[in-house]
Coordinates of N, CA, C and O and ligand atoms in Angstrom, one line a residue:
M1 N 13.5 -27.6 2.8 CA 14.2 -26.5 3.4 C 13.7 -25.2 2.8 O 13.2 -25.1 1.8
S2 N 13.4 -24.1 3.7 CA 12.6 -23.1 3.3 C 13.7 -22.1 2.6 O 14.8 -22.2 2.7
K3 N 13.0 -21.6 1.5 CA 13.8 -20.6 0.6 C 14.3 -19.3 1.5 O 13.4 -19.0 2.4
K4 N 15.6 -18.8 1.0 CA 16.0 -17.6 1.8 C 15.7 -16.4 0.9 O 16.0 -16.5 -0.2
I5 N 15.2 -15.3 1.5 CA 15.2 -14.0 1.1 C 16.1 -12.9 1.7 O 16.0 -12.9 2.9
L6 N 16.8 -12.1 0.8 CA 17.4 -11.2 1.4 C 16.8 -9.7 1.3 O 16.2 -9.6 0.4
I7 N 16.7 -9.1 2.4 CA 16.0 -7.7 2.2 C 17.0 -6.6 2.8 O 17.6 -6.9 3.7
V8 N 17.7 -5.8 1.8 CA 18.5 -4.7 2.2 C 17.7 -3.5 2.0 O 17.2 -3.1 1.1
Y9 N 18.0 -2.5 3.0 CA 17.4 -1.0 2.7 C 18.1 0.1 3.3 O 19.1 0.0 4.3
G10 N 17.7 1.2 2.8 CA 18.5 2.5 3.4 C 17.3 3.3 3.7 O 16.3 3.5 2.8
S11 N 17.1 4.0 5.0 CA 16.0 4.8 5.2 C 16.7 5.8 6.2 O 17.1 5.5 6.9
R12 N 16.0 7.0 5.9 CA 16.6 8.3 6.3 C 15.5 8.5 7.8 O 16.2 8.7 9.0
W13 N 14.4 8.5 7.5 CA 13.3 8.7 8.8 C 12.3 7.5 9.0 O 11.6 7.8 9.7
G14 N 12.8 6.5 8.6 CA 12.1 5.3 9.1 C 11.0 4.6 8.0 O 10.3 3.5 8.3
S15 N 10.4 5.3 7.1 CA 9.5 5.0 6.0 C 9.6 3.8 5.4 O 9.1 2.7 5.5
T16 N 11.0 3.6 5.0 CA 11.4 2.5 4.1 C 11.9 1.5 5.2 O 11.4 0.2 4.6
E17 N 12.2 1.4 6.2 CA 12.5 0.8 7.4 C 11.2 0.0 7.5 O 11.1 -1.2 7.8
E18 N 10.3 0.7 7.6 CA 8.9 0.2 8.0 C 8.2 -0.6 7.1 O 7.8 -1.9 7.7
I19 N 8.5 -0.2 5.9 CA 8.2 -1.1 4.7 C 8.9 -2.3 4.5 O 8.3 -3.4 4.5
S20 N 10.2 -2.3 4.8 CA 11.0 -3.5 4.7 C 10.6 -4.5 5.9 O 10.5 -5.8 5.6
N21 N 10.2 -4.0 6.9 CA 10.2 -5.0 8.1 C 8.7 -5.7 7.8 O 8.4 -6.5 8.3
K22 N 7.9 -4.8 7.2 CA 6.5 -5.4 6.7 C 6.8 -6.5 5.8 O 6.2 -7.5 5.9
L23 N 7.7 -6.2 4.9 CA 7.8 -7.2 3.8 C 8.4 -8.6 4.6 O 7.9 -9.6 4.1
K24 N 9.4 -8.2 5.4 CA 10.0 -9.5 6.0 C 8.8 -10.2 6.9 O 8.8 -11.5 6.7
Q25 N 7.9 -9.7 7.5 CA 6.8 -10.2 8.2 C 5.9 -11.1 7.4 O 5.8 -12.2 7.6
Q26 N 5.6 -10.4 6.2 CA 4.9 -10.9 5.2 C 5.5 -12.2 4.3 O 4.8 -13.3 4.5
L27 N 6.8 -12.2 4.2 CA 7.6 -13.4 3.9 C 7.6 -14.4 4.8 O 7.4 -15.5 4.4
E28 N 7.8 -14.3 6.0 CA 7.8 -15.1 7.0 C 6.3 -16.0 7.2 O 6.6 -17.2 7.3
E29 N 5.6 -15.2 7.2 CA 4.1 -15.7 7.0 C 4.1 -16.6 5.8 O 3.2 -17.9 5.9
K30 N 4.4 -16.6 4.7 CA 4.8 -17.3 3.5 C 5.8 -18.5 3.8 O 6.0 -19.2 2.8
K31 N 6.4 -18.5 4.9 CA 7.5 -19.9 5.3 C 8.5 -19.5 4.6 O 9.4 -20.6 4.2
Y32 N 8.9 -18.2 4.2 CA 10.4 -17.8 3.8 C 11.0 -17.6 4.9 O 10.8 -17.1 6.0
E33 N 12.5 -18.0 4.7 CA 13.6 -17.7 5.7 C 14.1 -16.2 5.3 O 14.7 -15.9 4.2
V34 N 14.1 -15.2 6.3 CA 14.4 -13.9 5.6 C 15.7 -13.0 6.4 O 15.4 -13.3 7.7
D35 N 16.6 -12.9 5.7 CA 17.7 -11.9 6.3 C 17.5 -10.5 6.0 O 17.1 -10.1 5.0
I36 N 17.5 -9.5 7.1 CA 17.2 -8.1 6.7 C 18.4 -7.3 7.3 O 18.8 -7.4 8.1
I37 N 18.8 -6.4 6.5 CA 20.0 -5.8 6.7 C 19.7 -4.2 6.3 O 19.5 -3.7 5.3
D38 N 19.8 -3.6 7.5 CA 19.7 -1.8 7.4 C 21.2 -1.8 7.0 O 22.3 -1.8 7.7
L39 N 21.5 -1.0 5.7 CA 22.7 -1.0 4.9 C 23.5 0.3 5.7 O 24.7 0.3 5.6
K40 N 22.8 1.0 6.6 CA 23.8 2.0 7.4 C 24.5 1.2 8.5 O 25.3 2.1 9.2
S41 N 23.9 0.1 8.9 CA 24.6 -0.5 10.1 C 25.9 -1.2 9.8 O 26.4 -1.4 9.0
K42 N 26.7 -1.3 10.8 CA 28.0 -1.8 10.7 C 28.2 -3.3 10.2 O 29.0 -3.6 9.3
Q43 N 27.4 -3.9 10.8 CA 27.4 -5.5 10.5 C 26.5 -5.9 9.2 O 25.6 -6.1 9.3
K44 N 27.1 -5.5 8.0 CA 26.3 -5.6 6.9 C 27.2 -6.7 6.0 O 26.8 -6.6 4.7
Q45 N 27.6 -7.7 6.3 CA 28.6 -8.8 5.7 C 27.5 -9.6 5.1 O 26.8 -10.1 5.9
I46 N 27.7 -9.7 3.8 CA 26.6 -10.8 3.2 C 27.4 -11.8 2.9 O 28.4 -11.6 1.8
S47 N 27.4 -13.0 3.4 CA 28.4 -14.2 3.2 C 28.4 -14.7 1.6 O 29.4 -14.5 0.9
N48 N 27.1 -15.1 1.4 CA 27.0 -15.6 0.0 C 25.7 -15.2 -0.7 O 24.6 -15.8 -0.2
F49 N 25.9 -14.6 -1.8 CA 24.4 -14.0 -2.3 C 23.6 -15.5 -2.6 O 22.7 -15.6 -3.2
N50 N 24.4 -16.8 -3.1 CA 24.2 -17.9 -3.7 C 23.1 -18.7 -2.5 O 22.3 -19.5 -2.9
D51 N 23.1 -18.1 -1.3 CA 22.3 -18.6 -0.5 C 20.7 -18.3 -0.7 O 19.9 -18.7 0.0
Y52 N 20.5 -17.1 -1.3 CA 19.3 -16.8 -1.5 C 18.9 -16.8 -2.6 O 19.3 -16.8 -3.8
S53 N 17.3 -16.8 -2.5 CA 16.5 -17.2 -4.1 C 16.3 -15.7 -4.6 O 15.8 -15.5 -5.6
G54 N 16.2 -14.9 -3.7 CA 15.9 -13.3 -4.2 C 16.1 -12.3 -3.3 O 16.6 -12.7 -2.0
I55 N 16.2 -11.1 -3.7 CA 16.7 -10.2 -2.8 C 15.6 -8.9 -3.0 O 15.2 -8.7 -4.3
L56 N 15.4 -8.2 -2.1 CA 14.5 -6.9 -2.1 C 15.5 -5.8 -1.6 O 16.3 -6.0 -0.7
I57 N 15.5 -4.8 -2.4 CA 16.1 -3.5 -2.2 C 15.7 -2.4 -2.0 O 14.8 -2.0 -3.0
G58 N 15.4 -1.7 -0.7 CA 14.8 -0.6 -0.7 C 15.5 0.7 -0.4 O 16.5 0.7 0.3
T59 N 14.9 1.8 -0.8 CA 15.4 3.2 -0.4 C 14.6 4.2 -0.3 O 13.6 4.1 -1.3
G60 N 14.8 5.0 0.8 CA 13.9 6.4 0.8 C 14.6 7.5 -0.2 O 15.7 7.3 -0.8
I61 N 13.8 8.5 -0.7 CA 14.2 9.5 -1.5 C 14.3 10.9 -0.6 O 13.6 11.2 -0.2
S62 N 15.6 11.4 -0.9 CA 15.7 12.8 -0.4 C 16.2 13.7 -1.2 O 17.5 13.2 -1.7
I63 N 15.7 14.8 -1.7 CA 16.3 15.7 -2.6 C 16.6 14.8 -4.0 O 17.7 14.9 -4.3
G64 N 15.9 14.1 -4.3 CA 16.0 13.5 -5.6 C 17.0 12.1 -5.5 O 17.5 11.5 -6.4
K65 N 17.5 11.8 -4.2 CA 18.6 10.9 -3.9 C 18.1 9.5 -3.3 O 17.3 9.9 -2.3
W66 N 18.8 8.5 -3.7 CA 18.7 7.3 -2.8 C 19.3 7.5 -1.8 O 20.3 8.5 -1.6
T67 N 19.7 6.7 -0.6 CA 20.4 7.0 0.5 C 22.0 6.4 -0.2 O 22.0 5.7 -1.1
K68 N 22.7 6.9 0.7 CA 24.4 6.7 0.0 C 24.7 5.2 0.2 O 25.3 4.8 -0.7
H69 N 24.1 4.8 1.0 CA 24.4 3.2 1.4 C 23.9 2.2 0.3 O 24.3 1.5 0.1
V70 N 22.7 2.7 -0.1 CA 21.9 2.0 -1.0 C 22.9 2.1 -2.5 O 22.9 1.0 -3.2
K71 N 23.1 3.0 -2.8 CA 23.8 3.5 -3.9 C 25.1 2.5 -3.8 O 25.4 2.0 -4.9
K72 N 25.8 2.6 -2.9 CA 27.0 1.7 -2.8 C 26.9 0.4 -2.8 O 27.6 -0.2 -3.2
F73 N 25.7 0.0 -2.1 CA 25.4 -1.4 -2.1 C 25.1 -2.0 -3.6 O 25.7 -2.9 -4.2
V74 N 24.4 -1.3 -4.3 CA 23.9 -1.5 -5.9 C 25.4 -1.4 -6.5 O 25.7 -2.3 -7.5
T75 N 26.0 -0.5 -6.5 CA 27.2 -0.3 -7.3 C 28.1 -1.4 -7.0 O 28.7 -1.9 -8.0
K76 N 28.3 -1.8 -5.9 CA 29.3 -3.0 -5.4 C 28.9 -4.2 -6.1 O 29.6 -4.9 -6.3
N77 N 27.5 -4.4 -6.1 CA 26.8 -5.9 -6.3 C 26.4 -5.7 -7.7 O 25.2 -6.7 -7.9
M78 N 26.8 -5.0 -8.4 CA 26.2 -4.6 -9.8 C 26.0 -6.3 -10.4 O 25.0 -6.5 -10.9
N79 N 27.0 -6.9 -10.3 CA 27.2 -8.3 -11.2 C 26.0 -9.2 -10.7 O 25.6 -9.9 -11.6
V80 N 25.9 -9.2 -9.3 CA 24.7 -10.2 -9.0 C 23.6 -9.7 -9.3 O 22.7 -10.2 -9.9
I81 N 23.4 -8.5 -9.4 CA 22.0 -7.9 -9.8 C 21.9 -8.1 -11.3 O 20.8 -8.4 -11.7
N82 N 22.8 -8.1 -12.2 CA 22.8 -8.1 -13.5 C 22.7 -9.4 -14.0 O 22.0 -9.8 -15.0
N83 N 23.7 -10.2 -13.4 CA 24.1 -11.4 -14.2 C 23.2 -13.0 -13.8 O 23.1 -13.7 -14.9
N84 N 22.7 -12.9 -12.6 CA 22.1 -14.1 -12.4 C 20.6 -14.3 -12.7 O 19.8 -13.6 -11.8
K85 N 20.2 -14.9 -13.7 CA 18.9 -14.9 -14.0 C 17.8 -15.6 -13.0 O 16.9 -15.4 -13.3
N86 N 18.2 -16.5 -12.1 CA 18.0 -17.2 -11.3 C 17.5 -16.6 -10.0 O 16.8 -17.1 -9.1
F87 N 18.1 -15.3 -9.8 CA 18.0 -14.6 -8.7 C 16.9 -13.4 -8.8 O 17.3 -12.5 -9.8
I88 N 16.1 -13.2 -8.2 CA 15.1 -12.6 -8.5 C 15.1 -11.4 -7.5 O 15.6 -11.5 -6.4
V89 N 15.1 -10.1 -8.2 CA 15.7 -8.9 -7.6 C 14.1 -8.0 -7.6 O 13.6 -7.7 -8.6
G90 N 13.9 -7.5 -6.4 CA 12.7 -6.4 -6.3 C 13.3 -5.1 -5.7 O 13.9 -5.1 -4.6
I91 N 13.1 -4.1 -6.7 CA 13.6 -2.7 -5.9 C 12.3 -1.8 -5.7 O 11.4 -1.8 -6.5
F92 N 12.4 -1.2 -4.6 CA 11.2 -0.3 -4.2 C 11.8 1.0 -3.7 O 13.3 0.9 -3.0
L93 N 11.0 1.7 -3.5 CA 11.2 3.2 -2.7 C 10.0 3.7 -2.0 O 8.9 3.3 -2.7
S94 N 10.3 4.7 -1.4 CA 9.4 5.4 -0.6 C 9.8 6.8 -0.9 O 10.8 7.1 -0.6
S95 N 8.5 7.4 -1.6 CA 9.0 8.8 -2.0 C 7.8 9.8 -2.1 O 6.7 9.3 -2.1
G96 N 8.2 10.9 -1.8 CA 6.9 12.1 -1.9 C 6.3 12.1 -3.2 O 4.9 11.9 -3.2
L97 N 7.0 11.9 -4.2 CA 6.4 12.1 -5.5 C 5.5 10.9 -5.8 O 4.5 11.0 -6.4
A98 N 5.8 9.8 -5.3 CA 5.0 8.5 -5.8 C 3.6 8.6 -4.7 O 2.9 7.6 -4.6
S99 N 3.4 9.4 -3.8 CA 2.5 9.3 -3.0 C 1.1 9.6 -3.9 O 0.0 9.1 -3.1
E100 N 1.1 10.4 -5.0 CA 0.0 10.2 -5.7 C 0.0 9.2 -6.8 O 1.1 9.1 -7.4
Q101 N -1.0 8.5 -7.0 CA -1.0 7.2 -7.6 C -0.8 7.6 -9.1 O 0.1 7.0 -9.9
E102 N -1.2 8.6 -9.8 CA -0.7 9.2 -11.0 C 0.5 9.5 -11.3 O 1.1 9.6 -12.3
K103 N 1.5 9.8 -10.0 CA 2.7 10.2 -10.4 C 3.8 9.0 -10.1 O 5.0 9.3 -10.0
R104 N 3.0 7.6 -9.8 CA 4.1 6.7 -9.5 C 4.7 6.3 -10.6 O 6.3 6.2 -10.3
D105 N 4.6 6.5 -12.0 CA 5.4 6.1 -13.2 C 6.4 7.0 -13.5 O 7.5 6.8 -13.7
E106 N 6.1 8.3 -13.2 CA 6.9 9.3 -13.1 C 8.1 9.1 -12.0 O 9.3 9.4 -12.1
A107 N 7.6 8.6 -10.8 CA 8.9 8.3 -10.0 C 9.4 7.2 -10.1 O 10.9 7.2 -9.8
I108 N 9.1 6.3 -10.8 CA 9.7 5.1 -11.3 C 10.8 5.6 -12.0 O 11.8 5.0 -12.2
E109 N 10.4 6.3 -13.5 CA 11.3 6.8 -14.3 C 12.4 7.4 -13.8 O 13.6 7.4 -13.7
K110 N 12.2 8.3 -12.7 CA 13.0 9.3 -12.0 C 14.1 8.6 -11.2 O 15.4 8.7 -11.3
F111 N 13.3 7.8 -10.3 CA 14.3 7.5 -8.9 C 14.8 6.0 -9.4 O 15.4 5.3 -8.6
I112 N 14.2 5.2 -10.5 CA 14.7 3.8 -10.5 C 15.1 3.6 -12.2 O 16.5 3.5 -12.2
L113 N 14.5 3.8 -13.1 CA 14.9 3.8 -14.3 C 16.1 4.5 -14.6 O 17.2 4.0 -15.2
N114 N 16.0 5.7 -14.5 CA 17.0 6.7 -15.0 C 18.3 6.5 -14.1 O 19.4 6.6 -14.7
K115 N 18.2 6.1 -12.6 CA 19.2 6.0 -11.9 C 20.1 4.7 -12.3 O 21.2 4.6 -12.3
F116 N 19.4 3.6 -12.6 CA 20.2 2.1 -13.2 C 20.8 2.5 -14.6 O 21.8 1.9 -14.7
E117 N 20.0 3.2 -15.1 CA 20.6 3.7 -16.6 C 21.9 4.4 -16.4 O 23.0 4.0 -17.0
K118 N 21.9 5.4 -15.6 CA 23.2 6.2 -15.4 C 24.4 5.1 -14.8 O 25.6 5.5 -15.0
M119 N 24.1 4.3 -13.7 CA 25.1 3.1 -13.3 C 25.2 2.2 -14.4 O 26.0 1.2 -13.9
G120 N 24.5 2.2 -15.5 CA 24.9 1.1 -16.5 C 24.5 -0.2 -16.4 O 24.8 -1.3 -16.6
I121 N 23.3 -0.4 -15.4 CA 22.6 -1.6 -15.3 C 21.6 -1.9 -15.8 O 20.5 -0.9 -16.0
N122 N 21.4 -2.8 -16.7 CA 20.4 -3.3 -17.6 C 19.3 -4.1 -16.5 O 19.8 -4.8 -16.0
L123 N 18.0 -3.6 -16.8 CA 17.0 -4.2 -15.8 C 16.7 -5.3 -16.6 O 15.5 -5.3 -17.4
G124 N 17.2 -6.6 -16.2 CA 16.3 -7.7 -17.1 C 15.2 -8.5 -16.5 O 14.7 -7.8 -15.5
D125 N 14.9 -9.6 -17.0 CA 13.6 -10.1 -16.6 C 13.5 -10.5 -15.1 O 12.4 -10.6 -14.5
N126 N 14.6 -10.4 -14.7 CA 14.6 -11.1 -13.2 C 14.4 -9.8 -12.1 O 14.6 -10.0 -10.8
I127 N 14.6 -8.8 -12.8 CA 14.3 -7.4 -11.9 C 13.0 -7.0 -11.9 O 12.5 -6.5 -12.9
M128 N 12.5 -6.6 -10.7 CA 11.1 -5.8 -10.8 C 11.2 -4.7 -9.7 O 12.4 -4.7 -9.1
Y129 N 10.3 -3.9 -10.0 CA 10.5 -2.5 -9.2 C 9.2 -1.9 -9.0 O 8.0 -2.1 -9.9
D130 N 9.1 -0.9 -8.1 CA 8.0 -0.1 -8.0 C 8.2 0.9 -6.9 O 9.3 1.1 -5.9
A131 N 7.4 2.1 -7.0 CA 7.5 3.2 -6.4 C 6.5 3.5 -5.4 O 5.0 3.5 -5.5
F132 N 6.7 3.4 -3.9 CA 5.6 3.7 -3.2 C 5.7 5.0 -2.4 O 6.6 5.6 -2.6
G133 N 4.4 5.4 -2.0 CA 4.1 6.5 -1.4 C 5.2 7.1 -0.2 O 6.0 6.0 0.1
G134 N 5.3 8.3 0.3 CA 6.1 8.6 1.3 C 5.2 8.8 2.4 O 4.3 9.1 2.6
V135 N 6.2 9.4 3.6 CA 5.5 9.8 4.8 C 6.2 11.4 4.9 O 7.5 11.5 4.7
Y136 N 5.5 12.2 5.3 CA 5.9 13.4 5.6 C 5.4 13.8 7.0 O 4.3 14.0 7.4
D137 N 6.7 13.9 8.0 CA 6.2 14.1 9.2 C 6.6 15.6 9.8 O 7.8 15.9 9.9
L138 N 5.5 16.3 9.7 CA 5.9 17.8 10.6 C 5.2 17.7 12.0 O 4.9 18.9 12.4
S139 N 5.1 16.6 12.4 CA 4.3 16.6 13.6 C 5.3 16.9 14.7 O 6.7 17.0 14.6
E140 N 5.0 17.0 15.9 CA 5.9 17.4 17.0 C 7.0 16.3 17.5 O 8.0 16.6 18.0
T141 N 6.4 14.9 17.0 CA 7.2 14.0 17.5 C 8.3 13.4 16.3 O 8.8 12.3 15.9
T142 N 8.4 14.6 15.3 CA 9.1 14.1 13.8 C 10.5 13.7 14.4 O 11.2 14.2 15.3
K143 N 11.1 12.9 13.2 CA 12.6 12.6 13.5 C 13.3 13.6 12.6 O 14.6 13.3 12.4
L144 N 12.6 14.4 11.8 CA 13.4 15.2 10.9 C 14.3 16.3 11.7 O 13.6 17.1 12.6
S145 N 15.5 16.7 11.2 CA 16.1 17.8 11.9 C 15.6 19.1 11.5 O 14.7 19.2 10.8
G146 N 15.8 20.0 12.2 CA 15.4 21.6 12.1 C 15.6 21.9 10.6 O 14.6 22.2 10.0
L147 N 16.7 21.8 10.0 CA 17.0 22.2 8.6 C 16.0 21.3 7.7 O 15.4 22.1 6.8
M148 N 15.8 20.0 7.8 CA 15.2 19.2 7.3 C 13.7 19.8 7.2 O 12.9 19.9 6.3
Q149 N 13.1 19.9 8.5 CA 11.8 20.6 8.6 C 11.8 21.7 7.9 O 10.7 22.1 7.3
K150 N 12.6 22.7 7.8 CA 12.5 23.7 7.2 C 12.3 23.4 5.6 O 11.6 24.3 5.0
M151 N 13.0 22.7 5.2 CA 13.1 22.3 3.7 C 11.7 21.9 3.4 O 11.2 22.1 2.2
L152 N 11.1 21.1 4.3 CA 9.8 20.5 3.9 C 8.7 21.3 4.0 O 7.9 21.3 3.3
K153 N 8.9 22.4 4.9 CA 7.9 23.3 5.0 C 7.9 24.2 3.8 O 6.7 24.6 3.2
M154 N 8.8 24.5 3.3 CA 9.1 25.3 2.1 C 8.4 24.2 0.7 O 7.7 25.0 0.2
A155 N 8.8 23.3 0.6 CA 8.2 22.2 -0.1 C 6.6 22.3 0.0 O 5.8 22.3 -1.1
G156 N 6.2 22.4 1.1 CA 4.8 22.1 1.4 C 4.0 23.5 0.9 O 2.6 23.5 0.5
K157 N 4.9 24.5 0.7 CA 4.0 26.0 0.0 C 3.4 25.5 -1.3 O 2.5 25.9 -1.8
E158 N 4.3 24.6 -1.9 CA 4.0 24.1 -3.5 C 2.9 23.0 -3.3 O 2.2 22.6 -4.4
D159 N 2.8 22.3 -2.2 CA 2.2 21.4 -2.1 C 1.4 20.9 -0.8 O 1.6 20.0 0.1
P160 N 0.4 21.8 -0.6 CA -0.2 22.0 0.8 C -1.2 20.7 1.2 O -1.2 20.4 2.1
E161 N -1.4 20.1 0.2 CA -2.3 19.1 0.2 C -1.6 18.0 0.8 O -2.4 17.0 1.8
H162 N -0.3 17.6 0.6 CA 0.3 16.4 1.2 C 1.2 17.0 2.3 O 1.5 16.0 3.3
I163 N 1.8 18.0 2.4 CA 2.7 18.5 3.4 C 2.0 19.3 4.2 O 1.8 20.6 4.0
V164 N 1.8 18.9 5.7 CA 1.0 19.8 6.4 C 1.9 20.3 7.7 O 1.7 19.2 8.3
V165 N 1.9 21.3 8.2 CA 2.7 21.7 9.2 C 1.9 21.2 10.6 O 0.7 21.5 10.4
G166 N 2.6 20.5 11.4 CA 2.0 20.1 12.6 C 1.5 18.6 12.3 O 0.9 18.0 13.6
E167 N 1.4 18.1 11.2 CA 1.1 16.8 11.0 C 1.9 15.9 10.6 O 2.8 15.9 9.8
R168 N 1.4 14.5 10.6 CA 2.4 13.4 10.0 C 1.3 12.8 9.1 O 0.4 12.1 9.3
K169 N 1.8 13.0 7.8 CA 0.8 12.3 6.6 C 1.8 11.3 6.2 O 2.9 11.3 5.6
D170 N 0.9 10.1 6.0 CA 1.3 8.7 5.5 C 0.6 8.3 4.4 O -0.4 8.0 4.3
F171 N 1.5 8.2 3.2 CA 0.8 8.2 1.9 C 1.4 6.7 1.3 O 1.3 6.5 0.0
R172 N 1.8 6.2 2.1 CA 2.1 4.7 1.9 C 1.0 3.8 1.3 O -0.2 3.7 2.4
D173 N 0.8 2.9 0.4 CA -0.4 2.3 0.1 C 0.0 0.8 0.4 O 0.8 0.2 -0.6
W174 N -0.6 0.4 1.4 CA -0.1 -1.0 1.8 C -0.7 -2.2 0.9 O -0.3 -3.1 0.8
D175 N -1.8 -1.8 0.2 CA -2.2 -2.9 -0.8 C -1.5 -2.9 -2.1 O -1.1 -3.9 -2.8
Q176 N -0.9 -1.6 -2.3 CA 0.2 -1.6 -3.4 C 1.5 -2.5 -3.0 O 1.9 -3.2 -3.8
I177 N 2.1 -2.5 -1.7 CA 3.2 -2.9 -1.2 C 2.7 -4.6 -1.4 O 3.6 -5.2 -1.5
N178 N 1.6 -4.7 -0.7 CA 1.2 -6.3 -0.9 C 1.3 -7.0 -2.1 O 1.5 -8.0 -2.2
N179 N 0.9 -6.0 -3.0 CA 0.7 -6.5 -4.5 C 2.3 -6.9 -4.9 O 2.5 -7.9 -5.7
F180 N 3.0 -5.8 -4.7 CA 4.3 -6.1 -5.2 C 5.0 -7.3 -4.7 O 5.7 -7.8 -5.2
L181 N 4.8 -7.4 -3.2 CA 5.4 -8.8 -2.6 C 4.7 -10.0 -3.4 O 5.6 -11.0 -3.9
E182 N 3.4 -9.8 -3.6 CA 2.9 -11.2 -4.4 C 3.6 -11.4 -5.6 O 3.9 -12.6 -5.9
K183 N 3.9 -10.3 -6.3 CA 4.6 -10.5 -7.6 C 5.8 -11.2 -7.5 O 6.3 -12.0 -8.3
F184 N 6.6 -10.6 -6.6 CA 7.8 -11.0 -6.2 C 7.8 -12.3 -6.1 O 8.6 -13.2 -6.4
V185 N 7.0 -12.9 -4.9 CA 7.1 -14.2 -4.8 C 6.8 -15.3 -5.8 O 7.4 -16.3 -5.8
S186 N 5.8 -14.7 -6.7 CA 5.3 -15.3 -7.6 C 6.7 -15.8 -8.7 O 6.6 -17.0 -9.3
K187 N 7.6 -15.0 -8.6 CA 8.7 -15.1 -9.8 C 9.8 -16.1 -9.1 O 10.7 -16.6 -9.9
I188 N 9.5 -16.5 -7.9 CA 10.7 -17.2 -7.1 C 10.3 -18.6 -7.4 O 9.2 -19.0 -7.1
Q189 N 11.2 -19.4 -8.0 CA 10.8 -20.8 -8.4 C 10.6 -21.6 -7.1 O 11.5 -21.8 -6.2
Ligands
FMN201 C1 14.1 16.8 3.3 C2 13.3 15.9 2.7 C3 13.5 16.1 1.3 C4 12.8 15.2 0.1 N1 13.0 15.1 -1.2 C5 12.3 14.6 -1.9 C6 12.3 14.5 -3.2 O1 13.3 15.0 -3.9 N2 11.4 13.5 -4.1 C7 10.5 12.9 -3.6 O2 9.8 12.2 -4.4 N3 10.4 12.8 -2.1 C8 11.3 13.6 -1.2 N4 10.8 13.4 0.2 C9 9.9 12.9 0.7 C10 10.5 11.2 1.3 O3 10.9 10.7 0.0 C11 9.5 10.4 2.2 O4 9.5 11.1 3.1 C12 10.1 9.2 2.3 O5 9.0 8.7 3.0 C13 11.2 8.9 3.0 O6 11.7 7.6 3.4 P1 12.8 7.3 4.4 O7 12.0 7.6 5.8 O8 12.8 5.7 4.4 O9 13.7 7.9 4.3 C14 11.9 14.2 1.1 C15 11.4 14.4 2.3 C16 12.3 15.3 3.0 C17 12.0 15.3 4.5

């Protein structure tokens, strides 16, 4: 019987969603059975974590924050994440900060390690994590609201290399994402 992996994610503008779908596709190519849940959707009942060999949890970052649905999920399922050493957990995010390779450690510190510390969750050997780059979309087809576009344009004044008016800039490194998945899979017995 093939092993089952659960992917749960929160994504405001689709970047983390695309990463999650890509991870699902790659896992299925490796013959895993995958359930994927957009945490903001209504049908997010997870019947039994024991059905799964591993879980991937992804979030986008806005103004330094995870999505509220991801925060709720992690808080609610703290015990599952903390206690079961046979259960492999992979945490990932898509953020502007991690768009530069040299800033990935800073993004991990700020958006993963500090947050888990605040929640009182120890990251044991069964938990791995990484910070992926983000998408800055100020093109005509952007999904950002007017207010969000305004905020991003303001941030762009400090960071004109990454945030460009009229353009969609994608800083996700698919090799990095692939390496993360390989590492995750290698931990599953
Ligand atoms: C309004 C706005 C605020 C953002 N704030 C941050 C931030 O505080 N830190 C960061 O690293 N990236 C920030 N970003 C970049 C996002 O993390 C990036 O666009 C990411 O790909 C979003 O993922 P999602 O589409 O899955 O939500 C921000 C983007 C927008 C549009």
